[in-house]
Structures are given as C-alpha cells and as structure tokens.
Tab-separated table of C-alpha atoms in Angstrom:
chain	number	residue	atom	x	y	z
A	1	LEU	CA	10.295	19.900	-9.851
A	2	ASP	CA	13.528	20.300	-11.727
A	3	GLU	CA	13.897	19.794	-15.492
A	4	GLU	CA	14.868	16.117	-15.156
A	5	GLN	CA	11.822	15.439	-12.994
A	6	ILE	CA	9.559	17.221	-15.457
A	7	ALA	CA	11.005	15.087	-18.252
A	8	ALA	CA	10.320	11.979	-16.132
A	9	LEU	CA	6.602	12.725	-15.735
A	10	ALA	CA	5.653	10.580	-18.723
A	11	ASP	CA	7.036	7.539	-16.893
A	12	TRP	CA	6.366	8.747	-13.350
A	13	ARG	CA	5.423	5.312	-11.966
A	14	THR	CA	8.853	3.819	-12.680
A	15	SER	CA	11.038	6.916	-12.632
A	16	ASP	CA	13.875	7.086	-10.125
A	17	ARG	CA	13.856	10.894	-10.536
A	18	LEU	CA	10.664	11.237	-8.474
A	19	ASP	CA	10.349	10.335	-4.807
A	20	GLU	CA	7.450	8.384	-3.305
A	21	GLU	CA	5.639	11.528	-2.128
A	22	GLN	CA	5.776	13.016	-5.623
A	23	LYS	CA	4.531	9.759	-7.123
A	24	LEU	CA	1.640	9.624	-4.661
A	25	THR	CA	0.760	13.220	-5.513
A	26	ILE	CA	0.724	12.466	-9.244
A	27	GLU	CA	-1.261	9.258	-8.756
A	28	TYR	CA	-3.832	11.047	-6.621
A	29	ALA	CA	-4.142	14.056	-8.929
A	30	ASP	CA	-4.655	11.763	-11.907
A	31	ALA	CA	-7.295	9.758	-10.045
A	32	VAL	CA	-9.158	12.849	-8.805
A	33	ALA	CA	-9.160	14.418	-12.266
A	34	GLY	CA	-10.411	11.144	-13.744
A	35	ASN	CA	-13.009	10.637	-10.992
A	36	VAL	CA	-11.587	7.207	-10.096
A	37	VAL	CA	-10.169	7.519	-6.567
A	38	SER	CA	-10.081	4.076	-4.978
A	39	ASP	CA	-10.528	3.484	-1.261
A	40	ASP	CA	-6.921	2.264	-1.107
A	41	LEU	CA	-5.556	5.397	-2.741
A	42	SER	CA	-7.683	7.621	-0.540
A	43	ALA	CA	-6.401	5.807	2.551
A	44	ARG	CA	-2.788	6.212	1.426
A	45	VAL	CA	-3.277	9.936	0.863
A	46	VAL	CA	-4.868	10.404	4.293
A	47	ALA	CA	-2.110	8.328	5.892
A	48	ARG	CA	0.538	10.515	4.237
A	49	TRP	CA	-0.954	14.001	4.685
A	50	GLY	CA	-3.815	13.553	7.168
A	51	GLU	CA	-7.465	14.439	6.604
A	52	ALA	CA	-6.799	18.177	6.211
A	53	GLY	CA	-3.963	17.565	3.752
A	54	ALA	CA	-6.125	15.200	1.700
A	55	VAL	CA	-8.872	17.827	1.529
A	56	GLU	CA	-6.378	20.526	0.536
A	57	CYS	CA	-4.822	18.362	-2.170
A	58	THR	CA	-8.261	17.417	-3.498
A	59	ALA	CA	-9.315	21.070	-3.596
A	60	LEU	CA	-6.182	22.045	-5.511
A	61	VAL	CA	-6.643	19.282	-8.072
A	62	ALA	CA	-10.307	20.221	-8.485
A	63	PHE	CA	-9.445	23.907	-8.923
A	64	TRP	CA	-6.806	23.307	-11.570
A	65	SER	CA	-8.949	20.692	-13.339
A	66	CYS	CA	-11.801	23.191	-13.503
A	67	TRP	CA	-9.452	25.848	-14.828
A	68	ALA	CA	-8.162	23.448	-17.508
A	69	LEU	CA	-11.722	22.586	-18.564
A	70	PHE	CA	-12.590	26.277	-18.720
A	71	LEU	CA	-9.579	27.129	-20.899
A	72	ASN	CA	-10.165	24.118	-23.111
A	73	ALA	CA	-13.821	25.079	-23.643
A	74	LEU	CA	-12.735	28.563	-24.713
A	75	GLY	CA	-10.114	27.167	-27.060
A	76	ALA	CA	-7.355	29.061	-25.269
A	77	LYS	CA	-3.912	28.551	-26.721
A	78	THR	CA	-0.775	28.319	-24.616
A	79	GLU	CA	2.546	29.766	-25.621
C-alpha cells in the first residue's frame, strides 16, 4: 500500500484509493479477527483466491492477530 492507500484505510469500504481485492482482504481480515466470518464472505474469498488461498489468508490473519494479542498483553509500546 502507498501512503494515500494507508490514509484511506479508515474509510476503506468507500475509498476509491483501494481496489476490490484490497477491500475484500480488509473485510476478510476484520471478520476473521472479530470471529464473524459469514458464509457469503467465506464464499467470496474462496471464489477470489481458491481454497488454498483462503486457508493461507486465514492463517496470516490468525498469526498477526495472535501476535497483536501477545504484544497487547505484555503492554508493549510501539515507536
């Protein structure tokens, strides 16, 4: 993502700075992290990236979510 796209993340659903693949990725990551993946969203992810891609994306979101929980629990500060 470039700086304009990063700035657009707050309004990612309506931003014209992000393409549909990026929006799907953000939507899916948010749903996985919040444990609220609908059947429709899951089907769209599989349709876009296939079963293996959906598993890979899910694993990455889970890994980084776990890491964030770990750092938060330790009270780690970012610079």
